mmCIF file of C-alpha atoms in Angstrom:
data_model
loop_
_atom_site.group_PDB
_atom_site.id
_atom_site.type_symbol
_atom_site.label_atom_id
_atom_site.label_comp_id
_atom_site.label_asym_id
_atom_site.label_seq_id
_atom_site.Cartn_x
_atom_site.Cartn_y
_atom_site.Cartn_z
ATOM 1 C CA MET A 1 49.540 70.054 -21.416
ATOM 2 C CA SER A 2 49.149 73.791 -20.601
ATOM 3 C CA ILE A 3 45.573 75.346 -20.657
ATOM 4 C CA GLU A 4 45.008 78.737 -22.110
ATOM 5 C CA LEU A 5 42.490 80.986 -20.426
ATOM 6 C CA SER A 6 40.000 82.728 -22.459
ATOM 7 C CA LYS A 7 41.391 86.315 -22.082
ATOM 8 C CA GLY A 8 38.726 89.074 -22.521
ATOM 9 C CA ALA A 9 35.778 86.759 -21.913
ATOM 10 C CA LEU A 10 34.784 88.033 -18.470
ATOM 11 C CA ALA A 11 34.811 91.713 -19.742
ATOM 12 C CA THR A 12 32.652 90.568 -22.580
ATOM 13 C CA ILE A 13 30.006 88.636 -20.251
ATOM 14 C CA MET A 14 30.072 91.435 -17.642
ATOM 15 C CA GLN A 15 28.825 93.826 -20.386
ATOM 16 C CA GLY A 16 25.990 91.633 -21.356
ATOM 17 C CA GLY A 17 27.535 89.890 -24.105
ATOM 18 C CA ASP A 18 27.955 86.130 -24.441
ATOM 19 C CA TYR A 19 30.958 83.687 -24.849
ATOM 20 C CA ILE A 20 30.990 80.210 -25.848
ATOM 21 C CA GLU A 21 32.505 78.009 -22.967
ATOM 22 C CA PRO A 22 34.981 80.432 -21.549
ATOM 23 C CA ILE A 23 37.780 78.953 -19.681
ATOM 24 C CA VAL A 24 38.699 80.755 -16.347
ATOM 25 C CA GLN A 25 40.695 80.327 -13.053
ATOM 26 C CA VAL A 26 39.175 80.020 -9.619
ATOM 27 C CA LEU A 27 40.924 82.366 -7.476
ATOM 28 C CA SER A 28 38.836 81.985 -4.417
ATOM 29 C CA ILE A 29 35.341 80.407 -3.529
ATOM 30 C CA LYS A 30 33.185 80.924 -0.496
ATOM 31 C CA ARG A 31 30.065 79.093 0.621
ATOM 32 C CA MET A 32 27.148 81.241 1.484
ATOM 33 C CA ASN A 33 24.709 79.286 3.848
ATOM 34 C CA SER A 34 21.099 79.570 2.988
ATOM 35 C CA GLY A 35 20.104 79.384 6.734
ATOM 36 C CA THR A 36 17.498 76.504 5.805
ATOM 37 C CA GLY A 37 19.580 73.696 7.232
ATOM 38 C CA GLN A 38 19.495 72.201 3.774
ATOM 39 C CA PRO A 39 23.146 72.053 2.141
ATOM 40 C CA ASP A 40 21.665 71.740 -1.238
ATOM 41 C CA LYS A 41 19.948 75.226 -0.950
ATOM 42 C CA ASP A 42 23.417 76.992 -0.319
ATOM 43 C CA LYS A 43 25.038 79.171 -2.846
ATOM 44 C CA PHE A 44 28.906 79.600 -3.647
ATOM 45 C CA ARG A 45 30.651 82.892 -4.520
ATOM 46 C CA ALA A 46 33.741 82.679 -6.769
ATOM 47 C CA LEU A 47 36.362 85.083 -7.576
ATOM 48 C CA LEU A 48 37.250 84.278 -11.312
ATOM 49 C CA SER A 49 40.026 85.329 -13.508
ATOM 50 C CA ASP A 50 40.506 85.108 -17.406
ATOM 51 C CA GLY A 51 44.186 86.083 -17.024
ATOM 52 C CA GLN A 52 43.375 89.564 -18.007
ATOM 53 C CA CYS A 53 40.660 90.677 -15.572
ATOM 54 C CA THR A 54 38.981 89.468 -12.339
ATOM 55 C CA VAL A 55 35.364 89.191 -11.479
ATOM 56 C CA SER A 56 34.123 88.698 -7.898
ATOM 57 C CA PHE A 57 30.457 88.585 -8.563
ATOM 58 C CA ALA A 58 30.167 84.838 -9.790
ATOM 59 C CA MET A 59 27.694 82.667 -8.139
ATOM 60 C CA MET A 60 26.484 79.069 -8.421
ATOM 61 C CA THR A 61 24.106 76.654 -6.701
ATOM 62 C CA ALA A 62 25.134 73.784 -4.593
ATOM 63 C CA PRO A 63 24.143 71.268 -7.285
ATOM 64 C CA VAL A 64 26.319 73.037 -9.793
ATOM 65 C CA TYR A 65 29.262 73.203 -7.384
ATOM 66 C CA ALA A 66 28.915 69.377 -6.955
ATOM 67 C CA ARG A 67 29.731 68.777 -10.445
ATOM 68 C CA ALA A 68 33.373 69.629 -9.496
ATOM 69 C CA GLY A 69 33.451 66.232 -7.799
ATOM 70 C CA GLU A 70 33.673 65.072 -4.150
ATOM 71 C CA ASN A 71 36.747 67.450 -3.394
ATOM 72 C CA GLY A 72 34.879 70.498 -4.768
ATOM 73 C CA LEU A 73 36.625 73.413 -6.187
ATOM 74 C CA SER A 74 39.881 74.337 -4.863
ATOM 75 C CA LYS A 75 41.902 77.646 -5.265
ATOM 76 C CA PHE A 76 43.493 78.005 -8.568
ATOM 77 C CA SER A 77 41.402 75.427 -10.273
ATOM 78 C CA ILE A 78 40.746 75.931 -14.011
ATOM 79 C CA ILE A 79 37.266 75.407 -15.124
ATOM 80 C CA LYS A 80 35.281 75.443 -18.369
ATOM 81 C CA ILE A 81 31.756 77.326 -17.862
ATOM 82 C CA VAL A 82 29.421 75.325 -19.987
ATOM 83 C CA ARG A 83 26.339 77.287 -19.478
ATOM 84 C CA PHE A 84 25.698 80.775 -17.804
ATOM 85 C CA ILE A 85 23.525 83.710 -17.601
ATOM 86 C CA THR A 86 23.927 87.294 -16.087
ATOM 87 C CA SER A 87 21.682 89.022 -13.955
ATOM 88 C CA VAL A 88 21.390 92.614 -13.125
ATOM 89 C CA ILE A 89 20.837 93.664 -9.629
ATOM 90 C CA ASN A 90 20.925 96.848 -7.633
ATOM 91 C CA ASN A 91 24.254 97.515 -5.614
ATOM 92 C CA THR A 92 24.639 99.546 -2.505
ATOM 93 C CA GLU A 93 24.840 102.628 -4.440
ATOM 94 C CA GLY A 94 21.506 102.343 -6.109
ATOM 95 C CA LYS A 95 22.976 101.430 -9.352
ATOM 96 C CA ASP A 96 22.654 98.410 -11.610
ATOM 97 C CA SER A 97 25.492 95.696 -11.310
ATOM 98 C CA ARG A 98 25.880 92.524 -13.212
ATOM 99 C CA VAL A 99 26.192 88.973 -11.661
ATOM 100 C CA LEU A 100 27.549 86.081 -13.396
ATOM 101 C CA LEU A 101 25.384 82.878 -12.571
ATOM 102 C CA ILE A 102 26.990 79.669 -13.403
ATOM 103 C CA LEU A 103 24.681 76.953 -14.582
ATOM 104 C CA ASP A 104 26.903 74.306 -15.560
ATOM 105 C CA LEU A 105 30.946 73.803 -15.505
ATOM 106 C CA THR A 106 33.708 71.341 -16.105
ATOM 107 C CA VAL A 107 36.863 71.031 -14.164
ATOM 108 C CA LEU A 108 39.773 71.107 -16.515
ATOM 109 C CA LYS A 109 42.626 71.163 -13.876
ATOM 110 C CA ASP A 110 42.605 70.907 -10.072
ATOM 111 C CA GLY A 111 43.970 73.639 -8.272
ATOM 112 C CA ASN A 112 46.056 71.766 -5.973
ATOM 113 C CA GLU A 113 47.979 70.316 -8.901
ATOM 114 C CA LEU A 114 48.514 73.837 -10.568
ATOM 115 C CA GLY A 115 49.177 75.659 -7.517
ATOM 116 C CA GLU A 116 49.527 79.179 -8.916
ATOM 117 C CA LYS A 117 47.564 82.133 -10.409
ATOM 118 C CA ILE A 118 48.055 82.575 -14.178
ATOM 119 C CA GLY A 119 48.987 85.932 -15.394
ATOM 120 C CA ASN A 120 48.410 89.345 -13.604
ATOM 121 C CA PRO A 121 44.876 90.042 -13.966
ATOM 122 C CA VAL A 122 43.293 93.389 -12.661
ATOM 123 C CA SER A 123 39.693 93.755 -11.159
ATOM 124 C CA TYR A 124 37.131 94.376 -13.774
ATOM 125 C CA SER A 125 35.903 97.266 -11.908
ATOM 126 C CA GLN A 126 39.255 98.829 -12.591
ATOM 127 C CA LEU A 127 38.918 98.400 -16.420
ATOM 128 C CA ASN A 128 38.057 101.415 -18.626
ATOM 129 C CA VAL A 129 34.818 99.788 -19.632
ATOM 130 C CA GLY A 130 31.119 100.826 -18.866
ATOM 131 C CA PRO A 131 27.630 100.969 -20.556
ATOM 132 C CA SER A 132 29.080 103.192 -23.306
ATOM 133 C CA THR A 133 31.660 100.310 -24.345
ATOM 134 C CA ASN A 134 30.548 99.085 -27.760
ATOM 135 C CA TYR A 135 29.326 95.544 -27.219
ATOM 136 C CA HIS A 136 30.324 94.192 -30.765
ATOM 137 C CA GLN A 137 33.687 95.938 -30.497
ATOM 138 C CA SER A 138 34.516 94.391 -27.059
ATOM 139 C CA SER A 139 33.516 90.961 -28.545
ATOM 140 C CA ALA A 140 35.778 91.499 -31.495
ATOM 141 C CA ASN A 141 38.713 92.373 -29.071
ATOM 142 C CA ALA A 142 38.010 89.266 -27.101
ATOM 143 C CA ILE A 143 38.238 87.145 -30.520
ATOM 144 C CA GLN A 144 41.774 88.589 -30.900
ATOM 145 C CA THR A 145 42.826 87.554 -27.304
ATOM 146 C CA ALA A 146 41.175 84.418 -26.692
ATOM 147 C CA GLY A 147 43.796 82.416 -28.279
ATOM 148 C CA SER A 148 41.551 79.758 -29.794
ATOM 149 C CA PRO A 149 39.185 80.245 -32.731
ATOM 150 C CA SER A 150 36.823 77.641 -31.401
ATOM 151 C CA LYS A 151 36.385 79.563 -28.168
ATOM 152 C CA LYS A 152 35.627 82.984 -29.668
ATOM 153 C CA PRO A 153 32.639 84.738 -28.439
ATOM 154 C CA ARG A 154 29.219 84.255 -30.046
ATOM 155 C CA LEU A 155 27.491 87.478 -30.927
ATOM 156 C CA SER A 156 24.105 86.257 -30.021
ATOM 157 C CA VAL A 157 21.222 87.616 -27.996
ATOM 158 C CA PRO A 158 22.326 88.665 -24.618
ATOM 159 C CA PHE A 159 20.099 88.189 -21.422
ATOM 160 C CA ASN A 160 19.069 91.793 -21.404
ATOM 161 C CA ALA A 161 17.951 91.742 -25.233
ATOM 162 C CA ASN A 162 15.099 93.372 -26.875
ATOM 163 C CA CYS A 163 12.536 90.899 -27.381
ATOM 164 C CA GLY A 164 9.095 91.237 -28.902
ATOM 165 C CA THR A 165 7.279 94.391 -28.663
ATOM 166 C CA SER A 166 8.881 95.485 -25.577
ATOM 167 C CA SER A 167 11.732 98.022 -25.487
ATOM 168 C CA SER A 168 15.236 96.943 -24.427
ATOM 169 C CA ARG A 169 15.217 96.037 -20.741
ATOM 170 C CA ALA A 170 17.462 94.710 -18.097
ATOM 171 C CA VAL A 171 16.084 91.143 -17.045
ATOM 172 C CA TYR A 172 16.731 89.494 -13.747
ATOM 173 C CA ALA A 173 17.183 85.650 -13.348
ATOM 174 C CA ILE A 174 14.634 83.926 -11.225
ATOM 175 C CA SER A 175 17.264 82.662 -8.982
ATOM 176 C CA SER A 176 18.145 86.189 -7.952
ATOM 177 C CA LEU A 177 14.671 87.079 -6.723
ATOM 178 C CA SER A 178 14.104 87.792 -3.042
ATOM 179 C CA PRO A 179 11.621 89.553 -0.788
ATOM 180 C CA PHE A 180 14.221 92.553 -0.304
ATOM 181 C CA HIS A 181 13.974 93.693 -3.865
ATOM 182 C CA ASN A 182 10.781 94.333 -5.706
ATOM 183 C CA LYS A 183 12.013 96.476 -8.646
ATOM 184 C CA TRP A 184 12.691 93.679 -11.244
ATOM 185 C CA ILE A 185 11.597 92.297 -14.571
ATOM 186 C CA ILE A 186 12.005 88.458 -15.284
ATOM 187 C CA ARG A 187 11.616 86.706 -18.691
ATOM 188 C CA ALA A 188 10.289 83.236 -18.259
ATOM 189 C CA LYS A 189 8.425 80.302 -19.933
ATOM 190 C CA VAL A 190 5.211 79.077 -18.422
ATOM 191 C CA ILE A 191 5.688 75.384 -17.531
ATOM 192 C CA ASN A 192 2.570 74.491 -15.806
ATOM 193 C CA LYS A 193 -0.866 75.991 -15.146
ATOM 194 C CA SER A 194 -3.534 75.019 -12.773
ATOM 195 C CA ASP A 195 -7.331 75.205 -13.036
ATOM 196 C CA ILE A 196 -9.295 77.851 -11.364
ATOM 197 C CA ARG A 197 -10.166 76.846 -7.783
ATOM 198 C CA LYS A 198 -13.023 78.501 -5.933
ATOM 199 C CA TRP A 199 -13.877 78.532 -2.211
ATOM 200 C CA GLU A 200 -16.533 79.774 0.153
ATOM 201 C CA ASN A 201 -16.155 79.948 3.864
ATOM 202 C CA SER A 202 -17.234 82.205 6.803
ATOM 203 C CA LYS A 203 -14.888 84.821 5.390
ATOM 204 C CA GLY A 204 -16.577 85.010 2.018
ATOM 205 C CA VAL A 205 -15.924 83.678 -1.387
ATOM 206 C CA GLY A 206 -12.921 83.669 -3.583
ATOM 207 C CA GLN A 207 -10.921 82.059 -6.252
ATOM 208 C CA LEU A 208 -7.344 81.445 -7.258
ATOM 209 C CA PHE A 209 -5.063 79.890 -9.710
ATOM 210 C CA SER A 210 -1.413 79.286 -9.997
ATOM 211 C CA PHE A 211 1.277 78.701 -12.699
ATOM 212 C CA GLU A 212 4.792 77.816 -12.742
ATOM 213 C CA ILE A 213 7.394 79.633 -14.703
ATOM 214 C CA ALA A 214 11.201 78.879 -15.485
ATOM 215 C CA ASP A 215 14.034 80.313 -17.037
ATOM 216 C CA GLU A 216 17.676 79.201 -17.346
ATOM 217 C CA SER A 217 18.591 79.697 -13.762
ATOM 218 C CA SER A 218 15.412 78.265 -11.694
ATOM 219 C CA GLU A 219 11.814 77.938 -11.544
ATOM 220 C CA ILE A 220 9.268 79.538 -9.266
ATOM 221 C CA LYS A 221 5.497 79.314 -8.577
ATOM 222 C CA CYS A 222 2.975 82.183 -9.102
ATOM 223 C CA THR A 223 -0.357 82.588 -7.707
ATOM 224 C CA ALA A 224 -3.059 85.035 -8.400
ATOM 225 C CA PHE A 225 -6.271 85.460 -6.305
ATOM 226 C CA LYS A 226 -9.849 86.895 -6.491
ATOM 227 C CA GLU A 227 -10.357 89.598 -9.284
ATOM 228 C CA LEU A 228 -6.669 89.067 -10.565
ATOM 229 C CA VAL A 229 -7.777 85.346 -11.639
ATOM 230 C CA ASP A 230 -10.278 86.875 -14.191
ATOM 231 C CA GLN A 231 -7.521 89.308 -15.204
ATOM 232 C CA PHE A 232 -4.674 87.044 -15.952
ATOM 233 C CA TYR A 233 -6.062 83.571 -16.192
ATOM 234 C CA ASP A 234 -6.711 83.573 -20.084
ATOM 235 C CA VAL A 235 -3.522 85.748 -20.588
ATOM 236 C CA VAL A 236 -1.216 82.974 -19.191
ATOM 237 C CA GLN A 237 -0.586 80.023 -21.518
ATOM 238 C CA VAL A 238 1.537 77.101 -20.914
ATOM 239 C CA ASP A 239 4.834 76.939 -23.187
ATOM 240 C CA LYS A 240 4.656 80.679 -24.009
ATOM 241 C CA ILE A 241 7.288 83.209 -22.860
ATOM 242 C CA TYR A 242 6.488 86.328 -20.727
ATOM 243 C CA TYR A 243 7.808 89.377 -19.141
ATOM 244 C CA ILE A 244 6.576 89.515 -15.738
ATOM 245 C CA SER A 245 7.150 92.535 -13.279
ATOM 246 C CA LYS A 246 5.589 94.489 -10.210
ATOM 247 C CA CYS A 247 4.578 91.278 -8.178
ATOM 248 C CA GLN A 248 5.343 90.473 -4.586
ATOM 249 C CA ILE A 249 7.784 87.761 -3.555
ATOM 250 C CA LYS A 250 7.128 85.638 -0.284
ATOM 251 C CA ILE A 251 8.680 82.841 1.541
ATOM 252 C CA ALA A 252 7.191 79.727 -0.126
ATOM 253 C CA SER A 253 4.550 77.830 1.743
ATOM 254 C CA LYS A 254 5.731 74.246 1.258
ATOM 255 C CA GLN A 255 2.495 72.719 2.280
ATOM 256 C CA PHE A 256 1.087 73.944 -0.860
ATOM 257 C CA ASN A 257 4.107 74.367 -3.091
ATOM 258 C CA THR A 258 6.337 71.744 -4.589
ATOM 259 C CA VAL A 259 8.631 73.906 -6.782
ATOM 260 C CA LYS A 260 12.126 73.659 -5.768
ATOM 261 C CA ASN A 261 12.325 77.399 -4.787
ATOM 262 C CA ASP A 262 12.476 79.172 -1.271
ATOM 263 C CA TYR A 263 10.164 81.851 -2.601
ATOM 264 C CA GLU A 264 6.954 82.238 -4.594
ATOM 265 C CA ILE A 265 5.313 85.074 -6.561
ATOM 266 C CA TYR A 266 2.101 86.657 -5.793
ATOM 267 C CA LEU A 267 0.446 88.506 -8.521
ATOM 268 C CA THR A 268 -0.887 92.252 -7.410
ATOM 269 C CA PRO A 269 -3.245 94.771 -9.034
ATOM 270 C CA ASP A 270 -0.079 96.556 -10.465
ATOM 271 C CA THR A 271 1.226 93.283 -11.964
ATOM 272 C CA VAL A 272 2.215 93.458 -15.652
ATOM 273 C CA ILE A 273 2.424 90.153 -17.762
ATOM 274 C CA GLU A 274 3.553 90.573 -21.258
ATOM 275 C CA GLU A 275 4.101 88.133 -23.849
ATOM 276 C CA CYS A 276 7.457 88.108 -25.467
ATOM 277 C CA PHE A 277 7.324 87.494 -28.938
ATOM 278 C CA MET A 278 10.376 86.418 -31.034
ATOM 279 C CA CYS A 279 11.940 85.087 -27.661
ATOM 280 C CA ASP A 280 13.220 81.739 -27.063
ATOM 281 C CA LEU A 281 14.539 80.022 -23.765
ATOM 282 C CA PRO A 282 15.581 76.705 -25.051
ATOM 283 C CA GLN A 283 17.682 75.503 -22.213
ATOM 284 C CA ILE A 284 15.106 75.487 -19.505
ATOM 285 C CA PRO A 285 15.946 72.648 -17.200
ATOM 286 C CA THR A 286 13.198 70.096 -16.723
ATOM 287 C CA ASN A 287 14.780 67.396 -14.357
ATOM 288 C CA PHE A 288 12.593 64.138 -14.317
ATOM 289 C CA ASN A 289 13.234 61.212 -12.307
ATOM 290 C CA PHE A 290 10.977 58.732 -13.840
ATOM 291 C CA VAL A 291 9.779 55.792 -11.558
ATOM 292 C CA GLU A 292 8.935 52.425 -13.182
ATOM 293 C CA ILE A 293 5.261 51.753 -12.702
ATOM 294 C CA ARG A 294 6.044 48.428 -11.049
ATOM 295 C CA ARG A 295 7.860 50.298 -8.340
ATOM 296 C CA ILE A 296 5.062 52.130 -7.242
ATOM 297 C CA ALA A 297 3.587 49.413 -5.328
ATOM 298 C CA ASP A 298 6.614 49.767 -2.874
ATOM 299 C CA LEU A 299 6.417 53.532 -2.332
ATOM 300 C CA HIS A 300 4.422 55.373 0.317
ATOM 301 C CA ALA A 301 1.047 56.890 0.018
ATOM 302 C CA ASN A 302 1.060 60.713 -0.730
ATOM 303 C CA GLU A 303 4.621 60.769 -2.307
ATOM 304 C CA LEU A 304 5.043 62.782 -5.398
ATOM 305 C CA ILE A 305 6.741 60.985 -8.272
ATOM 306 C CA ASP A 306 7.665 61.548 -11.910
ATOM 307 C CA VAL A 307 6.156 58.774 -14.144
ATOM 308 C CA ILE A 308 5.941 57.968 -17.838
ATOM 309 C CA GLY A 309 3.709 55.522 -19.648
ATOM 310 C CA VAL A 310 1.245 54.763 -22.539
ATOM 311 C CA ALA A 311 -2.352 55.340 -22.197
ATOM 312 C CA LYS A 312 -3.654 51.824 -22.555
ATOM 313 C CA SER A 313 -7.260 52.726 -21.979
ATOM 314 C CA THR A 314 -9.291 55.795 -20.976
ATOM 315 C CA SER A 315 -12.733 56.194 -19.247
ATOM 316 C CA ASP A 316 -15.342 58.418 -20.066
ATOM 317 C CA LEU A 317 -15.602 61.827 -18.407
ATOM 318 C CA GLN A 318 -17.467 61.573 -15.155
ATOM 319 C CA ILE A 319 -19.001 64.853 -13.687
ATOM 320 C CA PHE A 320 -20.521 64.842 -10.096
ATOM 321 C CA THR A 321 -21.154 67.383 -7.495
ATOM 322 C CA ALA A 322 -19.238 67.644 -4.283
ATOM 323 C CA LYS A 323 -21.486 67.258 -1.135
ATOM 324 C CA SER A 324 -19.547 69.497 0.971
ATOM 325 C CA SER A 325 -19.096 72.629 -1.293
ATOM 326 C CA GLY A 326 -21.792 71.964 -4.140
ATOM 327 C CA ARG A 327 -18.891 72.376 -6.713
ATOM 328 C CA GLU A 328 -19.010 70.487 -9.759
ATOM 329 C CA ILE A 329 -16.138 67.990 -10.396
ATOM 330 C CA LYS A 330 -14.824 66.398 -13.313
ATOM 331 C CA LYS A 331 -12.788 63.504 -13.294
ATOM 332 C CA ARG A 332 -11.442 60.669 -15.879
ATOM 333 C CA ASP A 333 -9.420 57.542 -15.229
ATOM 334 C CA VAL A 334 -6.452 56.401 -17.475
ATOM 335 C CA GLN A 335 -4.849 53.108 -17.433
ATOM 336 C CA LEU A 336 -0.927 53.620 -17.659
ATOM 337 C CA VAL A 337 1.554 50.980 -18.706
ATOM 338 C CA ASP A 338 5.298 51.002 -19.253
ATOM 339 C CA GLN A 339 8.078 48.652 -20.324
ATOM 340 C CA SER A 340 7.687 46.797 -16.943
ATOM 341 C CA LYS A 341 4.184 45.718 -18.198
ATOM 342 C CA THR A 342 2.616 46.949 -15.084
ATOM 343 C CA VAL A 343 -0.381 48.948 -15.183
ATOM 344 C CA VAL A 344 -1.610 51.746 -12.849
ATOM 345 C CA THR A 345 -4.758 53.879 -12.693
ATOM 346 C CA LEU A 346 -4.122 57.461 -13.270
ATOM 347 C CA THR A 347 -6.960 59.885 -12.225
ATOM 348 C CA LEU A 348 -7.160 63.209 -13.914
ATOM 349 C CA TRP A 349 -9.140 66.118 -12.539
ATOM 350 C CA GLY A 350 -10.971 69.244 -13.758
ATOM 351 C CA GLY A 351 -9.526 70.700 -16.984
ATOM 352 C CA GLN A 352 -7.016 67.999 -17.586
ATOM 353 C CA ALA A 353 -9.723 65.319 -17.375
ATOM 354 C CA GLU A 354 -12.108 67.302 -19.706
ATOM 355 C CA ASN A 355 -9.402 67.889 -22.303
ATOM 356 C CA PHE A 356 -7.596 64.598 -22.392
ATOM 357 C CA ASN A 357 -7.926 62.624 -25.546
ATOM 358 C CA GLY A 358 -6.760 58.849 -25.246
ATOM 359 C CA ASN A 359 -7.288 58.096 -28.967
ATOM 360 C CA GLY A 360 -4.198 56.501 -30.353
ATOM 361 C CA ASN A 361 -2.719 55.496 -26.936
ATOM 362 C CA PRO A 362 -0.621 58.546 -26.461
ATOM 363 C CA VAL A 363 2.478 58.637 -24.219
ATOM 364 C CA ILE A 364 1.987 60.676 -20.990
ATOM 365 C CA SER A 365 4.637 62.140 -18.902
ATOM 366 C CA LEU A 366 3.794 63.384 -15.359
ATOM 367 C CA LYS A 367 5.874 65.470 -13.163
ATOM 368 C CA ASN A 368 4.727 65.492 -9.337
ATOM 369 C CA ALA A 369 1.940 62.882 -9.744
ATOM 370 C CA LYS A 370 0.383 61.828 -6.328
ATOM 371 C CA ILE A 371 0.485 58.293 -4.982
ATOM 372 C CA HIS A 372 -2.929 57.232 -3.388
ATOM 373 C CA GLU A 373 -3.652 53.973 -1.451
ATOM 374 C CA PHE A 374 -6.976 52.223 -1.011
ATOM 375 C CA LEU A 375 -7.287 48.816 0.371
ATOM 376 C CA GLY A 376 -3.790 48.026 -0.116
ATOM 377 C CA GLY A 377 -3.770 49.115 -3.942
ATOM 378 C CA LYS A 378 -1.823 52.000 -5.260
ATOM 379 C CA SER A 379 -3.012 54.599 -7.757
ATOM 380 C CA LEU A 380 -1.890 57.906 -9.135
ATOM 381 C CA SER A 381 -3.707 61.193 -9.588
ATOM 382 C CA THR A 382 -2.860 64.841 -10.706
ATOM 383 C CA ILE A 383 -2.680 67.663 -8.316
ATOM 384 C CA SER A 384 -2.419 71.381 -9.029
ATOM 385 C CA SER A 385 1.268 71.300 -9.451
ATOM 386 C CA THR A 386 1.337 68.254 -11.636
ATOM 387 C CA GLN A 387 2.882 68.937 -14.922
ATOM 388 C CA MET A 388 1.523 66.688 -17.671
ATOM 389 C CA ARG A 389 2.719 66.343 -21.171
ATOM 390 C CA ILE A 390 1.104 64.348 -24.160
ATOM 391 C CA ASN A 391 3.539 62.678 -26.553
ATOM 392 C CA PRO A 392 6.510 64.655 -25.314
ATOM 393 C CA GLU A 393 9.689 64.769 -27.567
ATOM 394 C CA THR A 394 11.844 62.977 -25.029
ATOM 395 C CA LYS A 395 14.076 59.752 -25.460
ATOM 396 C CA GLU A 396 11.852 57.957 -22.754
ATOM 397 C CA ALA A 397 8.758 58.728 -24.848
ATOM 398 C CA PHE A 398 10.465 57.554 -28.071
ATOM 399 C CA LEU A 399 11.387 54.301 -26.451
ATOM 400 C CA LEU A 400 7.993 53.872 -25.154
ATOM 401 C CA LYS A 401 6.417 54.490 -28.703
ATOM 402 C CA ALA A 402 8.710 51.912 -30.131
ATOM 403 C CA TRP A 403 7.888 49.285 -27.363
#
């Protein structure tokens, strides 16, 4: 059975439009070494064709590439791009160019079986298209050439859409950020936020807080220090979407950062954080690898794990003063149980301890809970990077509620 390419799809996408699951051919693919010594951090650059035009600025991460199977993507393979976004970057001429970031794909035909290029496509850069091209008209043309009504473009909000009170703007993907480019705006959802932490030492006193944000491409940690804590702490709220710009990108300090990103964001006095009303980022990946509570006894102390369970019982809030710093500390213990009928003590700290309500035995899911060991027994506690959700709307939570 022959497979028809989605003619016109790449032109639509590279103009900022959207297209439902375009079918394209891989004409070449090159691995780009991250230099970290970790293969899963590498990226792949592909030359794609839709039968009409070719696009050379198509990127995917190693985990996405791995979905092609153990043989990878061979030349002339035909793939369906299940999910993607486009990101605007500055090219060598100082102008904006668009990069196609593939987030999910399915291989429809292996290139070794096909063994040839389909059609006579020309480079997208040679086509007579540009910023003045009418987006709706180009999408309509693509409908006529795509060949299948089920694969016609979806005229939905592009990645550089006008959202909320902000004017229309080009938005960068988190995965495209680097220390070598600082003129960017990202649009992302806050998925976690720490309490304010204060310190006092020979150099003086200070405070900081951090929060984690995510878009369809990746996630990243953001940190604010000193007076910026007072400026932004109440502005940033979990599950809200913001435009963020004028920050500093640095290499991530893995000692204090568990987010899977090589970089992290530091807020500056010039930072702009603006809530994006009327925006939605529904496909942000939150990948949990839940561990059964009975398995925690076999794991090592200080490991970070994902766990979900029912709050069987909850202690009262405890407040005490740290001897070393004189800081007031708040904690609360929760007994978690799951279908393995094993109970583990979870210790909540700070605001999470103060605000937690165990009435009704809620389901708690945790990402990056830390394992502690004392006298041979294992327990869990939250840390600054722990993401905690109460009664999340997930399959695992529904199963626990029905248990």
